[in-house]
Amino acid sequence: MLQLLRKGAAGWFAKIFLGALVLSFAVWGIEDVFRSGGSPNVAAKVGDREISVETFRQSYRNEIQRVSEQARRPITPEIARMAGFGDRVLGNLINEAALDQRAQALGLTVSDDEVAREIADDEIFKGLDGRFDRNRFNEILRSNGLRESDYVALQRAFTARRQLTDALTGAVVAPAAMREALHAFSSESRTISYLTLAPEAPSAVPAPSEQALKAFFEERKGSFAAPEYRKLAILTLDPAAIAATKQVSEQDLRAYFDQNKPTYVTPEKRSIEQITYPSLDEAKAASDRIKGGGLFEQEMIARKLAPTDAFLGNLTKAEMFDKKIADAAFALAPNTVSEPVEGSFSTVLLRVTGVQQEQARRFEDVRGEIRKVIADQQARSELRGLHDKIDEARLGGQTLDEIAKAQGLKVRTIEIDAQGADKAGNPVTDVPEISKVAEAAFAAQVGAENEAVTAGDAYVWYEVREIAPAHDRNFEEARATAEARWREEEARKRLATRADAIIAELKGGRTLEQVAQAQKLEVDQSETTRSGGAPDITAEQATAVFATPVDGFGKTAPNEQGARLVFRVTAENTRPFDPNAPDLSGQADRIAQGLGADLVTSFVRRLRNDLGAEINAGAVAQVVGGGEG
C-alpha cells in the first residue's frame, strides 16, 4: 500500500486542514511554559525538539483559515490574536513534540502497513464507492500544497501518539458513583400544579403622570438617544422592476410558446413491474403459465422477488434505460402482462399497473408565465447596457438626478441609520440589500461619488445628501417612545406584583383551585425536568421549579410571551439507577472520555515539565502580531 502512497511531503497544514492528525482531546494550555528569548528561527523548544517559526506560522495561518471556514466569515489577524489562536496552535505543537519524544523513548513504532491502513480508512480520501480513492488523495494534497511522503511521516507520528494516549486511557471507565450522581441529576423531574398569568397589554396600563414619565426618561436618557441618520439619494436598477414595465406583444408570446411547447407538456407516466428471466425459453414458459390462468404474483414468488424488487417505478418513457423494454411497456394495455420482451441486456415479462396520461398545458394557461419569462430576459439584457450608461455618465460628472432624468428613471430619497432602519425604527424593505447600502453610505462623504452597491441582480447607486449626527433627544422628542417603554415596564411590574400576591394567598392557606376560581384562571398540571417540560415550561422556568421544595410555592421568570407561572411543587421524581442497564444515552462513554482527557492532559503536562519547554516570546509575537497569541 505504501508504494501507492510514497510521492511527496506535507507541511503542518495537513494536520490542521485535513483534521486527521490532531488528537481528539482538549487543547492543553501553555500558561505554565517558560517564555524567553532564543534563536529567531525557533518558536519553541521541547526537550531536544525545536519547533521552527515557519512551522508555527504555517499552522497559525491554517488555524485562522479553518476557523474562518467554520464560522463562514473571515477571522482577522487582530481577532485571532485577541482570541488566543497563537497559544492554542503553539500548545498543540509543543504537546505533540513532547508526546513524540516519549513515544520514541518507549520504542513505539508504526509499521508501513498500519500507516497505509490509517490513510486508506480516512473518510476524507474515500470516493463515491466508499473506498480509498488515489486520485482524490492526490488532489487534496496537491490543492493544499502538500507532498505525500511528509504526510505519511505525519500520519506515522500521529498514530504513534495515539497509541501512547490510548494506552493511558484504554482502561478508564466511568465510576458507578459518578454515573449514579449524574443519573440522579439528569433524570430527576418535578410535578407541578400551576397557574399561567398572562401580561396585560401595555395599552391597557393606565397612563403615567407627567412627573413619573419625566423621571422615567431622565433615569434612562441615554437609551433614548437618536442615532446618526443619513439622507441618501438612491437610484436603483432592478431587473424585476424593469421587467414590470415591459410590454410583450401577442406575437412574441405565441412564438415563445410554439418554440417551447415540450416545456409545457407533462409526459405520460406508467407504473411498471418487471420479472427478469435468464433465457427466452424460461420467459415463454412463464408467459404460458400466466395465459393458462396463473398469476403474475406467482411468477414473482417463483423468481424470489418481493413486490418492491419487481416494481421499476412510476416512470416516463425517457426515464427507462432499455429502449426495447420501454417501447413494450408503453405499448402495453394497463393491468395486462406482456409477451416475453428481449431487451438489450435481459429478457423480461412486464405489467403496467397504472397510467398517468400526458398533459399539455394550453397557451391561455401559461400566458402569464411566458410574459414574465420574456420580460425578465429583456430586462436582464437591458440592465447591463443601462448600468454602463450610468457609470459613464457618473464619470462624466453628471449627478444622479441628471442621469435619472436622461434615462427615464427615478431617484428616491431615504433617511436611514447605520442598520438600514428609518426614523421610526423600521427596516427599509424596498431597497435591495439595504444593510449593504447602509454600510457603504455610512463610510462615504457628503456629496462624494460612490461605486454602485451590487445587490444580487440589482445595482444601487447612492449619494449622501445630509448627515444628522447622533444626539440626545429631549423629553418632548422622546415622549412617545418613553411612554411606550414605561407602559411595557409597568405591565411587567404589575404582573410580578400579581404573582407575589397570589403566592402570599397560597402561603396563607388558600388552594390553587380557589385562587384560580377567583381570578378566572385554569389550574394545569405538568412534569418537568431541569431542561423544561412540554409544552409550556422553559428551561429557565424549570430552574425556579427545581429551586422550590416539594409542597412549596414559587413563580417563574417571564417566558418569551411575557407570561409567568405561579406553581406548587407536588412531587419529586427520580428514576432508579441501574448500573447494568444499557447506556443508551452514552453517558458512561462521555464520562470515561472526560476522565481520559483529564488523564492525558495531566500526563502531557508532566511530560512537558520533565522534558523542559521554552517559548521564544519574541518570535511568537512576530507571527501573531502585537504581542503573544
XYZ file of C-alpha atoms in Angstrom:
629
model
C 0.000 0.000 0.000
C 2.773 2.419 0.850
C 4.069 2.006 -2.673
C 0.881 3.800 -3.706
C 1.358 6.480 -1.092
C 5.022 7.448 -1.449
C 5.153 10.566 -3.611
C 5.802 13.764 -1.640
C 5.687 15.564 1.699
C 3.406 17.776 3.734
C 3.860 20.778 5.929
C 1.939 21.018 9.184
C -1.007 22.173 7.068
C -2.097 18.571 6.598
C -2.515 18.202 10.319
C -4.895 21.099 10.690
C -6.641 21.327 7.313
C -7.368 17.642 6.947
C -8.391 17.310 10.569
C -6.986 13.799 10.707
C -3.794 14.199 12.676
C -4.823 16.118 15.774
C -5.605 14.175 18.950
C -9.250 14.303 19.991
C -8.582 15.611 23.496
C -8.997 19.181 24.659
C -6.357 21.729 23.708
C -3.882 21.935 26.549
C -2.842 25.407 27.636
C 0.718 26.660 27.779
C 0.368 29.151 30.606
C 2.997 27.257 32.611
C 5.591 27.112 29.831
C 8.685 29.233 30.398
C 8.900 32.156 27.982
C 12.238 33.530 26.951
C 14.257 34.741 24.016
C 16.206 32.486 21.691
C 17.029 31.834 18.083
C 14.893 33.994 15.775
C 14.136 30.876 13.706
C 12.779 28.846 16.641
C 9.299 29.447 18.087
C 9.569 26.888 20.888
C 11.723 24.034 22.160
C 10.637 20.870 23.977
C 13.426 18.634 25.206
C 15.706 18.282 22.207
C 12.940 19.096 19.669
C 12.709 22.558 18.140
C 9.520 23.963 16.603
C 10.529 26.316 13.839
C 8.968 29.718 13.362
C 7.934 28.668 9.856
C 6.132 25.588 11.191
C 4.332 27.739 13.758
C 3.497 30.430 11.170
C 2.000 27.907 8.738
C -0.004 26.198 11.492
C -1.249 29.563 12.761
C -2.402 30.618 9.280
C -4.121 27.297 8.762
C -5.954 27.582 12.077
C -7.250 31.029 11.100
C -8.370 29.632 7.738
C -10.058 26.638 9.379
C -11.980 28.760 11.870
C -12.923 31.275 9.150
C -14.416 28.480 7.045
C -16.217 27.067 10.066
C -17.605 30.488 11.050
C -18.360 31.380 7.410
C -16.760 34.770 7.849
C -13.164 35.977 7.740
C -11.244 35.946 11.024
C -8.905 38.934 11.041
C -5.378 38.658 12.477
C -6.427 41.023 15.274
C -9.393 38.824 16.232
C -7.182 35.731 16.081
C -4.596 37.351 18.340
C -7.160 38.512 20.888
C -8.866 35.091 20.868
C -5.595 33.353 21.708
C -5.196 31.371 18.495
C -1.417 31.612 18.856
C -1.342 29.936 22.273
C -3.728 27.238 21.077
C -1.712 26.388 17.972
C 1.658 26.540 19.726
C 0.252 24.484 22.599
C -0.702 21.709 20.183
C 2.727 21.758 18.557
C 4.504 21.654 21.942
C 2.326 18.837 23.269
C 2.768 16.770 20.121
C 6.535 17.245 20.247
C 6.535 16.061 23.872
C 4.435 13.000 23.019
C 6.644 12.224 20.016
C 9.733 12.128 22.234
C 8.026 9.907 24.810
C 6.836 7.521 22.096
C 10.366 7.383 20.715
C 11.836 6.730 24.180
C 9.412 3.831 24.665
C 10.342 2.414 21.279
C 6.836 2.737 19.849
C 6.908 2.121 16.113
C 4.198 2.068 13.483
C 4.530 -0.310 10.551
C 4.149 0.729 6.937
C 1.050 -1.446 6.668
C -0.617 0.274 9.619
C 0.149 3.744 8.259
C -1.258 2.722 4.885
C -4.372 1.329 6.562
C -4.898 4.545 8.555
C -4.700 6.661 5.406
C -6.894 4.319 3.372
C -9.532 4.322 6.145
C -9.662 8.133 6.343
C -13.119 9.232 5.150
C -11.723 12.356 3.505
C -9.807 10.240 0.996
C -12.706 7.938 0.041
C -14.552 8.117 -3.264
C -18.234 7.680 -4.015
C -17.882 3.909 -3.695
C -16.667 4.268 -0.115
C -13.166 3.049 -0.926
C -9.809 4.802 -0.876
C -9.533 6.972 -3.993
C -5.951 7.525 -5.084
C -6.928 10.435 -7.372
C -8.856 12.144 -4.578
C -5.912 11.652 -2.223
C -3.514 13.225 -4.718
C -5.889 16.090 -5.491
C -6.461 17.002 -1.817
C -2.751 17.007 -1.091
C -1.941 18.904 -4.281
C -4.639 21.546 -3.773
C -3.229 22.260 -0.330
C 0.396 22.338 -1.360
C 1.214 19.053 0.361
C 3.763 16.436 -0.576
C 2.931 12.838 0.099
C 5.965 11.449 1.889
C 5.823 14.062 4.629
C 2.099 13.438 5.013
C 2.900 9.765 5.508
C 5.501 10.744 8.111
C 2.960 12.929 9.900
C 0.430 10.096 9.880
C 3.038 7.731 11.301
C 3.855 10.159 14.143
C 0.182 10.785 14.834
C -0.555 7.065 15.037
C 2.315 6.576 17.486
C 1.000 9.425 19.648
C -2.470 7.943 19.572
C -1.156 4.525 20.596
C 0.532 6.171 23.564
C -2.566 8.064 24.696
C -4.810 5.043 24.031
C -2.595 3.028 26.376
C -3.206 5.657 29.057
C -6.962 5.816 28.606
C -7.836 2.295 27.479
C -8.746 1.080 30.974
C -10.568 4.244 32.055
C -14.201 3.565 32.911
C -16.893 5.737 34.408
C -17.121 5.148 38.198
C -20.520 3.848 39.254
C -20.855 6.551 41.926
C -20.300 9.294 39.365
C -22.735 7.686 36.953
C -25.347 7.411 39.693
C -24.914 11.047 40.734
C -25.198 12.277 37.156
C -28.154 9.975 36.550
C -29.956 11.411 39.576
C -29.270 14.949 38.418
C -30.293 14.434 34.794
C -33.285 12.133 35.315
C -34.894 13.953 38.241
C -38.199 15.565 37.432
C -40.755 17.599 39.354
C -44.519 17.512 39.064
C -46.215 20.864 39.488
C -49.662 22.378 39.544
C -49.610 25.878 38.154
C -51.465 28.965 37.018
C -50.447 30.892 33.917
C -50.520 34.649 34.385
C -50.632 36.471 31.063
C -49.283 40.023 30.968
C -51.544 42.996 30.422
C -51.358 44.664 27.052
C -49.240 47.822 27.521
C -52.075 49.862 26.032
C -54.328 48.712 28.907
C -51.937 50.026 31.555
C -53.077 53.421 32.893
C -51.033 56.301 31.521
C -48.248 57.618 33.736
C -48.331 61.037 35.319
C -46.216 63.722 33.714
C -43.875 63.649 36.701
C -43.478 59.859 36.595
C -42.827 59.851 32.847
C -40.210 62.607 33.096
C -38.452 60.764 35.926
C -38.504 57.575 33.854
C -36.995 59.444 30.897
C -34.257 61.132 32.948
C -33.169 57.835 34.535
C -32.713 56.286 31.083
C -31.926 59.331 28.982
C -29.033 57.700 27.169
C -31.238 54.880 25.873
C -33.467 57.406 24.096
C -30.607 58.991 22.136
C -31.142 59.384 18.401
C -28.568 57.551 16.252
C -26.841 59.197 13.330
C -29.102 59.359 10.295
C -28.056 59.891 6.714
C -30.242 61.228 3.937
C -29.476 59.349 0.739
C -30.412 59.817 -2.886
C -30.967 56.318 -4.283
C -31.029 55.198 -7.916
C -31.847 51.517 -8.281
C -31.538 49.272 -11.320
C -33.581 46.181 -10.539
C -34.351 43.632 -13.286
C -37.695 42.806 -11.665
C -38.727 46.468 -11.680
C -37.605 46.897 -15.288
C -39.418 43.705 -16.301
C -42.662 45.012 -14.803
C -42.609 47.906 -17.295
C -42.085 45.743 -20.379
C -44.805 45.283 -22.978
C -44.679 41.885 -24.693
C -46.611 41.502 -27.944
C -49.091 38.711 -28.609
C -46.914 37.585 -31.496
C -43.883 37.185 -29.223
C -45.918 35.301 -26.642
C -47.222 32.861 -29.273
C -43.795 32.405 -30.837
C -42.216 31.584 -27.474
C -44.981 29.079 -26.691
C -44.584 27.328 -30.056
C -40.793 27.144 -29.687
C -41.004 25.734 -26.155
C -44.074 23.501 -26.341
C -42.288 20.483 -24.792
C -41.716 22.601 -21.683
C -45.462 22.800 -21.163
C -46.132 19.098 -21.650
C -46.058 16.625 -18.766
C -45.213 13.294 -20.425
C -47.157 10.110 -19.804
C -46.018 8.086 -16.806
C -46.566 4.415 -16.160
C -46.253 2.280 -13.037
C -44.290 -0.697 -14.323
C -43.454 -4.101 -12.845
C -40.839 -6.393 -14.367
C -39.742 -10.010 -13.921
C -36.352 -10.874 -15.421
C -35.513 -14.320 -16.830
C -32.154 -15.831 -17.738
C -33.444 -17.079 -21.104
C -36.215 -16.531 -23.632
C -37.464 -20.105 -23.129
C -37.986 -19.581 -19.402
C -39.775 -16.295 -20.070
C -42.064 -18.024 -22.617
C -42.832 -20.793 -20.134
C -43.806 -18.230 -17.505
C -45.933 -16.358 -20.050
C -47.739 -19.590 -20.940
C -48.461 -20.290 -17.259
C -50.000 -16.830 -16.857
C -52.084 -17.266 -20.031
C -53.270 -20.575 -18.603
C -54.664 -18.878 -15.509
C -51.553 -18.297 -13.435
C -50.797 -15.030 -11.729
C -48.018 -12.546 -12.287
C -47.535 -12.587 -8.498
C -46.920 -16.357 -8.571
C -44.160 -15.835 -11.092
C -42.656 -13.161 -8.843
C -42.612 -15.649 -5.964
C -41.051 -18.306 -8.176
C -38.278 -15.876 -9.061
C -37.949 -14.943 -5.342
C -38.897 -11.337 -5.982
C -40.607 -9.116 -3.439
C -43.117 -6.600 -4.849
C -40.579 -3.838 -4.269
C -37.987 -5.804 -6.260
C -40.287 -6.166 -9.265
C -41.522 -2.563 -9.223
C -39.454 -0.414 -11.604
C -41.183 2.795 -10.582
C -43.597 5.399 -11.884
C -41.639 6.326 -14.993
C -41.788 8.294 -18.216
C -40.643 6.517 -21.341
C -37.491 8.639 -21.441
C -36.607 7.565 -17.907
C -36.387 3.888 -18.856
C -32.883 2.658 -19.530
C -33.630 -0.045 -22.118
C -35.396 1.326 -25.231
C -36.838 -2.054 -26.292
C -38.370 -2.627 -22.873
C -39.605 0.983 -22.775
C -41.348 0.582 -26.144
C -43.048 -2.597 -24.952
C -44.109 -1.121 -21.605
C -45.645 1.964 -23.188
C -47.498 -0.123 -25.785
C -48.980 -2.426 -23.149
C -52.588 -2.131 -22.015
C -52.954 -1.442 -18.290
C -53.225 -4.463 -15.970
C -52.122 -6.934 -18.631
C -48.919 -8.958 -18.840
C -46.687 -8.579 -21.864
C -45.299 -11.249 -24.106
C -41.634 -12.003 -23.364
C -39.574 -8.924 -24.248
C -35.976 -9.394 -25.319
C -34.289 -6.242 -24.117
C -30.758 -5.134 -24.782
C -29.496 -6.814 -21.612
C -32.234 -9.132 -20.346
C -35.459 -10.945 -21.213
C -38.469 -9.831 -19.181
C -42.190 -10.013 -18.602
C -43.844 -6.651 -17.933
C -47.027 -5.500 -16.256
C -48.370 -1.936 -16.181
C -50.438 -1.245 -13.059
C -51.189 2.431 -13.591
C -51.088 5.157 -16.240
C -50.877 8.927 -15.842
C -51.836 10.368 -19.208
C -49.772 13.038 -20.916
C -50.946 16.507 -20.005
C -50.370 19.525 -22.223
C -50.941 22.997 -20.797
C -52.781 25.378 -23.109
C -51.357 28.693 -24.256
C -54.021 30.533 -22.273
C -52.934 28.722 -19.091
C -49.275 29.737 -19.395
C -49.635 33.142 -20.993
C -48.719 34.991 -17.768
C -45.673 32.790 -17.153
C -44.418 33.367 -20.697
C -44.870 37.130 -20.431
C -42.800 37.129 -17.238
C -40.042 34.986 -18.792
C -39.752 37.204 -21.883
C -39.938 40.409 -19.822
C -37.223 39.107 -17.474
C -34.999 38.231 -20.432
C -35.479 41.679 -21.942
C -34.858 43.371 -18.576
C -31.615 41.490 -17.946
C -30.420 42.265 -21.447
C -31.231 45.942 -20.954
C -29.811 46.085 -17.424
C -26.172 45.695 -18.406
C -26.407 48.455 -21.000
C -28.133 50.806 -18.553
C -25.510 50.049 -15.915
C -22.718 51.011 -18.294
C -24.512 54.197 -19.374
C -24.981 55.280 -15.765
C -21.348 54.592 -14.912
C -20.190 56.546 -17.961
C -22.446 59.457 -17.010
C -21.085 59.399 -13.456
C -17.548 59.526 -14.806
C -18.659 62.464 -16.933
C -19.672 64.376 -13.812
C -23.451 64.048 -14.024
C -25.469 63.832 -10.819
C -27.887 61.011 -10.073
C -30.805 63.359 -10.705
C -29.456 64.298 -14.150
C -28.813 60.667 -15.040
C -32.248 59.544 -13.883
C -33.940 62.230 -15.991
C -31.927 61.293 -19.080
C -32.619 57.558 -18.693
C -36.259 57.778 -17.639
C -35.519 56.515 -14.138
C -36.436 57.789 -10.679
C -34.259 58.930 -7.782
C -35.622 58.256 -4.301
C -34.651 59.956 -1.064
C -34.462 57.928 2.129
C -33.192 58.592 5.656
C -31.624 55.627 7.431
C -29.451 54.748 10.399
C -26.376 52.546 10.189
C -28.538 49.397 10.336
C -30.755 50.469 7.441
C -33.770 51.421 9.583
C -35.886 54.525 9.077
C -36.607 57.142 11.754
C -39.477 55.061 13.084
C -37.034 52.224 13.680
C -38.459 50.044 10.908
C -36.116 48.321 8.418
C -36.277 49.824 4.928
C -37.525 46.891 2.867
C -37.962 48.377 -0.612
C -34.243 48.939 -1.299
C -32.310 45.804 -2.293
C -29.655 44.740 0.239
C -30.349 47.756 2.445
C -27.776 46.621 5.030
C -25.027 46.685 2.380
C -26.212 50.071 1.142
C -26.231 51.430 4.708
C -22.747 50.094 5.410
C -21.383 51.742 2.256
C -23.262 55.008 2.826
C -22.020 55.373 6.405
C -18.453 55.083 5.134
C -18.992 57.750 2.442
C -18.728 61.539 2.481
C -21.481 64.054 1.738
C -21.641 64.776 -1.998
C -18.977 62.209 -2.878
C -19.308 59.994 -5.941
C -19.599 56.343 -4.943
C -19.435 52.942 -6.592
C -22.770 51.195 -7.049
C -23.677 48.562 -4.463
C -24.280 45.175 -6.072
C -27.443 43.679 -4.603
C -27.994 40.287 -6.191
C -29.043 41.028 -9.777
C -29.691 44.686 -8.948
C -27.453 47.750 -8.649
C -27.919 50.626 -6.211
C -26.211 53.998 -6.734
C -26.328 56.377 -3.802
C -25.282 59.871 -2.798
C -25.086 61.075 0.792
C -27.073 64.333 0.803
C -27.143 65.155 4.527
C -25.838 63.797 7.835
C -27.838 64.230 11.035
C -25.369 63.483 13.871
C -26.324 61.254 16.771
C -27.689 63.299 19.663
C -29.614 63.061 22.897
C -33.327 63.550 22.417
C -35.080 65.940 24.762
C -38.137 64.837 26.679
C -40.653 66.083 24.132
C -38.842 64.359 21.257
C -38.763 61.088 23.178
C -42.176 61.383 24.846
C -43.999 58.781 22.721
C -41.174 56.260 22.901
C -40.677 56.858 26.620
C -44.356 56.324 27.358
C -44.420 53.097 25.326
C -41.422 51.771 27.253
C -42.884 52.914 30.582
C -46.110 51.037 29.846
C -44.185 47.870 28.903
C -42.119 48.027 32.083
C -45.157 48.830 34.208
C -47.007 45.837 32.718
C -44.111 43.589 33.773
C -44.069 45.093 37.286
C -47.834 44.674 37.670
C -47.573 41.031 36.611
C -44.791 40.365 39.147
C -46.851 42.058 41.872
C -49.864 39.949 40.933
C -47.765 36.773 41.119
C -46.409 37.751 44.546
C -49.931 38.449 45.807
C -51.117 35.013 44.667
C -48.163 33.306 46.359
C -48.993 35.172 49.567
C -52.583 33.874 49.355
C -51.348 30.318 48.783
C -48.978 30.502 51.719
C -51.861 31.857 53.745
C -53.811 28.645 53.213
C -55.814 29.103 50.016
C -55.538 26.421 47.352
C -54.567 26.916 43.726
C -58.090 25.912 42.748
C -59.606 28.597 44.960
C -57.284 31.263 43.583
C -57.918 30.091 40.021
C -61.681 30.302 40.501
C -61.447 33.781 41.979
C -59.211 35.054 39.169
C -60.914 33.080 36.374
C -57.816 31.029 35.621
C -57.196 27.348 34.907
C -55.070 25.028 37.051
C -52.730 22.969 34.889
C -50.503 20.010 35.737
C -47.105 19.244 34.246
C -43.936 17.285 34.837
C -40.646 18.966 34.063
C -37.003 18.036 34.036
C -34.218 20.547 34.511
C -34.309 21.242 30.769
C -38.006 22.097 30.775
C -41.280 20.332 30.188
C -43.690 20.219 27.287
C -45.455 22.258 26.267
C -45.269 25.379 28.405
C -42.257 25.161 30.729
C -38.931 26.523 29.541
C -35.510 25.574 30.900
C -35.289 28.946 32.670
C -38.673 28.392 34.305
C -37.642 24.857 35.291
C -34.751 26.384 37.247
C -37.281 28.120 39.504
C -39.205 24.866 39.923
C -36.096 22.940 40.997
C -35.178 25.699 43.446
C -38.509 25.122 45.240
C -39.057 22.261 47.727
C -41.896 19.765 47.442
C -45.181 21.376 48.584
C -43.554 24.788 48.219
C -44.830 27.653 46.085
C -42.934 29.728 43.565
C -43.097 31.870 40.467
C -41.107 31.755 37.252
C -39.475 34.493 35.255
C -41.492 35.677 32.240
C -41.342 33.488 29.136
C -40.948 34.850 25.597
C -44.590 35.931 25.600
C -44.134 37.700 28.949
C -46.272 35.192 30.887
C -45.333 33.980 34.376
C -46.240 30.726 36.100
C -47.256 30.563 39.753
C -46.796 26.963 40.852
C -46.823 24.415 43.637
C -44.368 21.511 43.525
C -46.456 18.395 44.171
C -43.882 15.630 43.686
C -40.210 14.901 43.185
C -39.473 12.006 40.831
C -36.204 10.183 40.198
C -35.892 7.024 38.143
C -33.927 4.283 39.939
C -30.336 3.898 38.816
C -29.445 0.525 37.302
C -25.676 0.228 36.779
C -26.233 -2.770 34.484
C -28.777 -1.113 32.213
C -27.713 -0.347 28.612
C -26.133 3.091 28.390
C -28.461 4.343 25.676
C -27.653 7.995 26.339
C -23.893 7.417 26.056
C -23.405 8.976 29.495
C -20.838 6.405 30.646
C -18.813 6.871 27.471
C -18.858 10.649 27.883
C -17.700 10.377 31.498
C -14.920 7.965 30.534
C -13.835 10.237 27.689
C -13.740 13.225 30.020
C -11.712 11.348 32.619
C -9.421 10.063 29.881
C -8.905 13.581 28.563
C -8.030 14.782 32.076
C -5.574 11.908 32.452
C -3.861 12.669 29.142
C -3.754 16.370 29.975
C -2.006 15.650 33.276
C 0.370 13.195 31.614
C 1.353 15.634 28.874
C 1.778 18.495 31.331
C 4.112 16.354 33.474
C 5.933 15.119 30.384
C 6.355 18.681 29.160
C 7.736 19.771 32.514
C 10.152 16.831 32.676
C 11.488 17.493 29.179
C 11.617 21.235 29.672
C 9.666 23.506 27.328
C 10.543 27.045 26.340
C 8.750 29.553 24.129
C 10.575 32.255 22.192
C 8.149 35.068 23.031
C 9.688 37.489 20.539
C 9.471 35.068 17.614
C 5.884 34.167 18.509
C 4.913 37.844 18.710
C 6.306 38.426 15.213
C 3.938 35.762 13.867
C 0.753 36.686 15.726
C 1.410 40.438 15.792
C 1.047 42.901 18.625
C 2.194 40.546 21.331
C 1.709 36.958 22.283
C -1.014 34.825 20.784
